[in-house]
XYZ file of C-alpha atoms in Angstrom:
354
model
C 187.473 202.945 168.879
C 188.562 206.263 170.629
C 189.493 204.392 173.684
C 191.725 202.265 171.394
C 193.742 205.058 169.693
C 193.875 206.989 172.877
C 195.378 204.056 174.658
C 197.641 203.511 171.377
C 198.626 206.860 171.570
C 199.441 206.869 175.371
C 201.560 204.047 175.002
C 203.732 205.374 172.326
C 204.311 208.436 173.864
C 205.532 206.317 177.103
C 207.540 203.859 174.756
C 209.250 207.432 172.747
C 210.111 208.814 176.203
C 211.778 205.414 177.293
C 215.134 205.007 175.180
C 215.227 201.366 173.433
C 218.094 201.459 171.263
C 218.976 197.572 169.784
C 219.789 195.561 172.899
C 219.203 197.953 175.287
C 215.544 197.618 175.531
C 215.060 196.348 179.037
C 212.750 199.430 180.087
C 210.912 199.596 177.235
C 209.853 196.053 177.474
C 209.223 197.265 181.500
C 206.730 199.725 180.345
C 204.739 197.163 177.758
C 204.523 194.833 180.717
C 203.300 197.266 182.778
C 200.335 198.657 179.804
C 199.838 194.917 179.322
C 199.081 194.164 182.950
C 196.760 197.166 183.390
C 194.937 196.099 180.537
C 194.665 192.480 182.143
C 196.433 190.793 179.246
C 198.661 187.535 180.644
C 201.867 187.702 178.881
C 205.131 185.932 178.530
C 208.599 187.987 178.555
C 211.551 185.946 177.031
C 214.666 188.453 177.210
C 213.449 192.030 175.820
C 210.553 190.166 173.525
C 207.076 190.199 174.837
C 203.867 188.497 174.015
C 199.919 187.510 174.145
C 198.287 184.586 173.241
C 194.214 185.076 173.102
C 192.683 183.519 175.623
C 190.636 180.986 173.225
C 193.847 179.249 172.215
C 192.844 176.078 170.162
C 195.764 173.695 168.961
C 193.306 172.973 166.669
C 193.122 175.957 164.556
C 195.130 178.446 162.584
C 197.509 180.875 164.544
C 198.047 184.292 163.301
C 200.995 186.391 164.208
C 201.123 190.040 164.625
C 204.602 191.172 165.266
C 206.274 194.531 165.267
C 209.535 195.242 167.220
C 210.457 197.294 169.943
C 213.844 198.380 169.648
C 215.102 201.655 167.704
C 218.342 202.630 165.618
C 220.433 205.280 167.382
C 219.551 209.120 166.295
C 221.417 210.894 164.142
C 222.594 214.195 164.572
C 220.633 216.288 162.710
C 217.198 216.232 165.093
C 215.883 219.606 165.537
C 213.835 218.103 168.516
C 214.553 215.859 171.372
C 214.317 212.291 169.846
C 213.521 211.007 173.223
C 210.736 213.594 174.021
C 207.058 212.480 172.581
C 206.511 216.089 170.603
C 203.206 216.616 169.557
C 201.994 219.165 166.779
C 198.955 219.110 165.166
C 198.848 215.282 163.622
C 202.005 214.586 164.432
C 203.435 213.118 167.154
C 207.623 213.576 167.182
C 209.874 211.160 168.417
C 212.293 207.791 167.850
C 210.495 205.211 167.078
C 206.915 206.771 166.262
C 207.625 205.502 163.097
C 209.483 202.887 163.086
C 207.470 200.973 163.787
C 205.945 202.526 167.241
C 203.023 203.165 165.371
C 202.693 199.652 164.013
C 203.663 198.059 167.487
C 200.171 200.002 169.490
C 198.250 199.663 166.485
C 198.393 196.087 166.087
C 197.996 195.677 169.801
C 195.134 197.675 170.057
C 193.498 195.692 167.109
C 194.527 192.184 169.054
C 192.740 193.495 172.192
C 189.821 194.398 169.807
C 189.791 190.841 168.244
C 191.110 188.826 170.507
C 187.591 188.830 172.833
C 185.436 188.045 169.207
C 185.246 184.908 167.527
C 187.576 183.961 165.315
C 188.563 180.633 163.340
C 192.127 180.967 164.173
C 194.318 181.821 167.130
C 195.845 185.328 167.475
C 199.304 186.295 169.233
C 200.603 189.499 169.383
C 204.770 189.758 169.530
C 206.730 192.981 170.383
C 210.089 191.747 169.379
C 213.729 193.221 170.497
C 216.730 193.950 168.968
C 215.157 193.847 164.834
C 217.287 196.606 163.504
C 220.293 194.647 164.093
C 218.845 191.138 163.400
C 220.032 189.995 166.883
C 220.209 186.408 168.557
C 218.303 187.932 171.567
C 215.231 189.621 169.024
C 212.721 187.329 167.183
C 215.024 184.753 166.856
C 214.795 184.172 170.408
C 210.897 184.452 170.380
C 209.753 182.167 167.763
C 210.549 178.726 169.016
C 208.760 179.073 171.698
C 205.315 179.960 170.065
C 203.048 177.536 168.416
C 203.212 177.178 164.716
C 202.362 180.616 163.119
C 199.947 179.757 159.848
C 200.948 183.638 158.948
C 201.953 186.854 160.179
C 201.408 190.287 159.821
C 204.322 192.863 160.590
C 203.477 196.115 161.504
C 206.753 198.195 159.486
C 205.431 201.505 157.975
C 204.142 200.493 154.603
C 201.390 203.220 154.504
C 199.312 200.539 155.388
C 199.465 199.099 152.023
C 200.815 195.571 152.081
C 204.136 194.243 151.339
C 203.819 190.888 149.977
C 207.460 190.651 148.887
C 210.661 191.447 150.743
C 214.408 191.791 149.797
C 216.725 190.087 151.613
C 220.522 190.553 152.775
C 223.744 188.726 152.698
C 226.833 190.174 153.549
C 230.036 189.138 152.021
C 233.671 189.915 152.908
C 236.130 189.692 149.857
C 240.352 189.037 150.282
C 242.862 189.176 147.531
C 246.298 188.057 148.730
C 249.287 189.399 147.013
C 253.517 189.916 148.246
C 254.310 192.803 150.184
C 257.761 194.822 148.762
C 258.805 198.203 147.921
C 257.099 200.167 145.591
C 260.198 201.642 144.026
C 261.670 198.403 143.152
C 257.993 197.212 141.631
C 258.944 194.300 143.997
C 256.258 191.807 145.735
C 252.613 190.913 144.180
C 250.046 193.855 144.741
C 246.936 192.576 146.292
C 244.787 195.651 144.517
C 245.503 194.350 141.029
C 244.901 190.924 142.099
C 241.253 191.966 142.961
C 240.833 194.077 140.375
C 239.269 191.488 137.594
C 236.986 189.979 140.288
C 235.851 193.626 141.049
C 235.456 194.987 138.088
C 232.933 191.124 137.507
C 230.807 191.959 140.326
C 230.089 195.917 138.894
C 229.204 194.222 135.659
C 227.163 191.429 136.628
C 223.396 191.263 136.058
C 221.216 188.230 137.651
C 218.626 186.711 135.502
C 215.834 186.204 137.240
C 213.878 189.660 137.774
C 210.420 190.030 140.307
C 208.051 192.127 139.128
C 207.760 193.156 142.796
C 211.451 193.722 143.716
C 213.491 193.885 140.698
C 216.559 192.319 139.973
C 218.853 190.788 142.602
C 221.287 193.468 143.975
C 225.252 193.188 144.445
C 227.306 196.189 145.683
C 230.897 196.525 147.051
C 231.000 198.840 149.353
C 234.285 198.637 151.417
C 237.699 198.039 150.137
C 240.525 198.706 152.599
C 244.359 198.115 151.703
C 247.794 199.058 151.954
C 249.589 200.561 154.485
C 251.702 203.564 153.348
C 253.076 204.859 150.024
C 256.068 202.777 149.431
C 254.767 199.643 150.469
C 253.309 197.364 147.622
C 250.445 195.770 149.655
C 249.803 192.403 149.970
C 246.447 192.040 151.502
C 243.343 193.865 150.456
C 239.670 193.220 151.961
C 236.538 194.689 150.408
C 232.542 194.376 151.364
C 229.686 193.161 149.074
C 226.326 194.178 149.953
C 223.575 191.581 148.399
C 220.435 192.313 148.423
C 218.513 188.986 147.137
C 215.427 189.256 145.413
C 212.520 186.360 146.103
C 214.207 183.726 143.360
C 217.633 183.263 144.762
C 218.539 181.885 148.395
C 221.711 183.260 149.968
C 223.393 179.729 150.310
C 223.163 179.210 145.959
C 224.032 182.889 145.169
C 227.082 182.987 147.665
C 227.974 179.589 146.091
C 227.680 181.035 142.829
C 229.595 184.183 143.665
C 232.431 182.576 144.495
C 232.601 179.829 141.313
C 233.335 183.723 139.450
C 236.135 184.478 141.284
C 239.378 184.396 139.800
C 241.995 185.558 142.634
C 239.526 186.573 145.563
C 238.359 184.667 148.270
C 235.190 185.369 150.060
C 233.656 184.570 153.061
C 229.842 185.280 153.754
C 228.903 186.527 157.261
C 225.333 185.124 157.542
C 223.099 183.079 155.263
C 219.848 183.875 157.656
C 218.258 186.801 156.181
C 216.445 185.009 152.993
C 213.954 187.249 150.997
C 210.414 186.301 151.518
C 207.598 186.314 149.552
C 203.734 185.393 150.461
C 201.555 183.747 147.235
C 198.802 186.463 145.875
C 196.243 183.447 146.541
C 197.198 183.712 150.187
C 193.623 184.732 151.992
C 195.428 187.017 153.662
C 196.643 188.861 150.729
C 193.280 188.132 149.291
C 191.620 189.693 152.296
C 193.624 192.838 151.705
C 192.529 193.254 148.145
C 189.231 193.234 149.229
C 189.703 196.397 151.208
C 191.123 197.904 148.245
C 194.570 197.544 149.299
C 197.861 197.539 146.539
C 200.127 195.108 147.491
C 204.075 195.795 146.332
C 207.536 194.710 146.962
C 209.981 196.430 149.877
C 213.403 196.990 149.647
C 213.926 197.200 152.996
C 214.765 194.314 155.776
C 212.448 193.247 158.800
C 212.082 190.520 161.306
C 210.607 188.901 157.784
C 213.634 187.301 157.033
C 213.911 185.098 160.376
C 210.110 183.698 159.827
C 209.906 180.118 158.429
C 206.429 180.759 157.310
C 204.186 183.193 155.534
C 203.833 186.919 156.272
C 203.537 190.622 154.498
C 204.301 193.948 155.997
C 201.794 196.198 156.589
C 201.862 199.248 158.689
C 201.120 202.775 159.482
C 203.663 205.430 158.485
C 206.439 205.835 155.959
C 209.634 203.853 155.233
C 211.054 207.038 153.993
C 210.584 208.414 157.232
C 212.264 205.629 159.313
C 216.409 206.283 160.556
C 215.591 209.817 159.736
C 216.072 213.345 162.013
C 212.422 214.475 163.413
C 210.692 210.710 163.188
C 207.176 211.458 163.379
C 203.767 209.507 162.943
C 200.575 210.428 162.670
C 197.904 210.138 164.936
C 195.505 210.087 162.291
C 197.532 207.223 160.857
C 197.338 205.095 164.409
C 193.521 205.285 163.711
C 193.448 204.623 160.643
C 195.447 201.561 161.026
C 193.832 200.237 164.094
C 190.515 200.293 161.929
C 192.209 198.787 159.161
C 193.860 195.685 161.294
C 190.120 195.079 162.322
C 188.448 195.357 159.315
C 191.113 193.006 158.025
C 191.285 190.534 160.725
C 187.303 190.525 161.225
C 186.626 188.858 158.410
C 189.914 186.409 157.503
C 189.183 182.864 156.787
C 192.289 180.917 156.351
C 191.148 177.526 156.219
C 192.364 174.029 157.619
C-alpha cells in the first residue's frame, strides 16, 4: 500500500507542477503517459483524455468506470503560495488541482493498478478526462464513445469520500425583452426594462413542485441583466441570464419548455440542454456496497463530468468541495491513503450482476 500512495503522491506533485488549465492540458496528459508507461500500463490518448482498460477485458461482463479529470480552473488572485508549485506542510500538500480532483485522479489509479491484476466479475477502465470544468467538446464527451458500455462509474470529485448518489444539474438560459428606442424626455418609444419586468419578477417568485430529499428543490436564478445605452435613451433591447440548477425530477428540455409557456413579453433561448442531473437508485450494488463500509450517501450541488454519462454513476472522492476554485488548494496525503484503501475495499468485493 505504501508503494501505492507514494507513487500517488509523486504523480500529483508532477501533475501540480505541470499547468493544465481547461484546454490547455497537453503536458499534463504528457506526464500521465509517461507515469502510465513506466508503470507498464497500455493506454489509449484521444485529444487531452487518457485511459486503461485491464488487461482481462471480457465483452462478456460488466465494465466499471473510474473517471476523474485532469484539467484545472484558472487561480485566483488571492494564493499566498505558488499554485503551480507542489507545497508540502505537514499533511498537506499545496497546489492547483490537489484537490480538485488531483487527489481523486492518483487515487483511483492507484486502486485500478491494485485491482486490475485480481479477479474480478467485471471489467475495469480507468479515464483521466480533459477539459471538465468547462464541460468541453474535447473532455469526456470526446472519450466516451469510444469505450465499451460502462455498467457504472465512479468519479473521483472531493466528496470526503462519502458518496454522492445524486447530482444537480445546469441549464443556462438567455432572456430578451424587445421594446422602441426614443428619448427619455419625451417618454417616447417602448422601454424594454418594463417589458421584462413581469416575467422577472415570475421567475423570483416561482417555486417547482417536485422536491429531492437529496438535492432540494429545483433552482432558478437571474443573474445578468444588461440594457440601455445612456441616460436619455429609452432602451429598446434588454438581455438577462437565468442560472437553473435542475434537481433529479425535471430534464432541461421540459423545464426550458415550461419556462418559456410563463413568459409574457420575454423570449428565451437556452444555451445547452446536455448537462441533465443524475441520480443512481439506492438498490444500485454499488451504492449498496458503499453502505456496507459505513458510508452516507447525499446529494451535490455541484456539476461534474456526471452530467455527460448516459449511465449510472456517484461521486466519491478524497478532499473537500469547499476547498475546490479556492486560493491555497490543498489535499491531504493522509486523505490519498485513505482513499486508495477505500477504492479497494470497495471495488474488492462489488458484485454487480448480469
Amino acid at each position: 500500500m505504501e508503494q501505492y500512495v507514494n507513487d500517488a503522491i509523486e504523480l500529483l506533485r508532477q501533475l501540480i507542477e505541470t499547468p493544465s488549465v481547461s484546454r490547455d492540458e497537453a503536458r499534463a496528459a504528457d506526464v500521465m503517459g509517461a507515469h502510465l508507461d513506466r508503470w507498464q500500463l497500455p493506454y489509449r490518448r484521444e485529444g487531452n483524455n487518457l485511459w486503461v482498460c485491464c488487461p482481462d477485458f471480457d465483452d462478456h461482463r460488466p465494465t466499471v468506470l473510474l473517471n476523474a479529470h485532469i484539467d484545472t480552473v484558472k487561480p485566483v488572485s488571492t494564493w499566498t503560495r505558488d499554485p503551480f508549485r507542489a507545497t508540502a506542510e505537514g499533511d498537506r500538500l499545496y497546489g492547483l488541482g490537489a484537490n480538485d480532483c488531483g487527489g481523486g485522479l492518483v487515487s483511483l489509479l492507484q486502486a485500478y493498478r491494485a485491482m486490475a491484476q485480481r479477479p474480478r466479475p467485471y471489467n475495469l477502465i480507468w479515464l483521466a478526462s480533459a477539459e471538465e470544468e468547462v464541460s468541453g467538446e474535447n473532455g469526456i464527451r470526446r472519450a466516451l464513445p469510444l469505450l465499451p458500455p460502462i455498467a457504472v462509474a465512479i468519479v473521483g470529485e472531493p466528496t470526503g469520500m462519502q458518496p454522492a448518489i445524486a447530482e444537480r444539474g445546469l441549464m443556462v438560459i438567455d432572456g430578451y425583452a424587445h421594446g422602441v428606442s426614443g428619448h427619455a424626455a419625451r417618454n417616447e418609444g417602448v422601454n424594454a426594462i418594463y417589458e421584462a419586468l413581469d416575467d422577472l419578477v415570475w421567475l423570483r417568485d416561482y417555486r417547482f413542485d417536485k422536491v429531492s430529499p437529496l438535492l432540494g428543490p429545483t433552482k432558478m436564478t437571474v443573474t445578468v441583466v444588461e440594457s440601455g445605452t445612456q441616460h436619455n435613451v429609452v432602451p429598446d433591447l434588454m438581455h438577462f441570464v437565468i442560472d437553473v440548477r435542475p434537481n433529479e425530477y425535471y430534464q432541461n428540455e421540459s423545464l426550458f419548455s415550461f419556462l418559456q409557456q410563463h413568459m409574457k413579453k420575454c423570449e428565451l433561448k437556452a444555451r445547452s440542454f446536455r448537462l441533465h442531473s443524475s441520480a443512481i437508485d439506492t438498490s444500485h450494488p454499488l451504492v449498496q456496497r458503499c453502505l456496507k463500509l459505513g458510508m452516507t450517501p447525499f446529494g451535490s450541488p455541484t456539476l461534474s463530468d456526471q452530467a455527460l454519462m448516459p449511465f449510472p454513476s456517484l461521486k466519491l472522492g478524497p478532499g473537500q468541495s469547499a476547498r475546490s476554485h479556492s486560493a491555497d488548494e490543498y489535499i491531504c496525503i493522509s486523505e490519498i491513503r485513505s482513499a486508495i484503501e477505500t477504492y479497494i475495499s470497495l471495488l474488492e468485493h462489488l458484485e454487480l450482476g448480469d
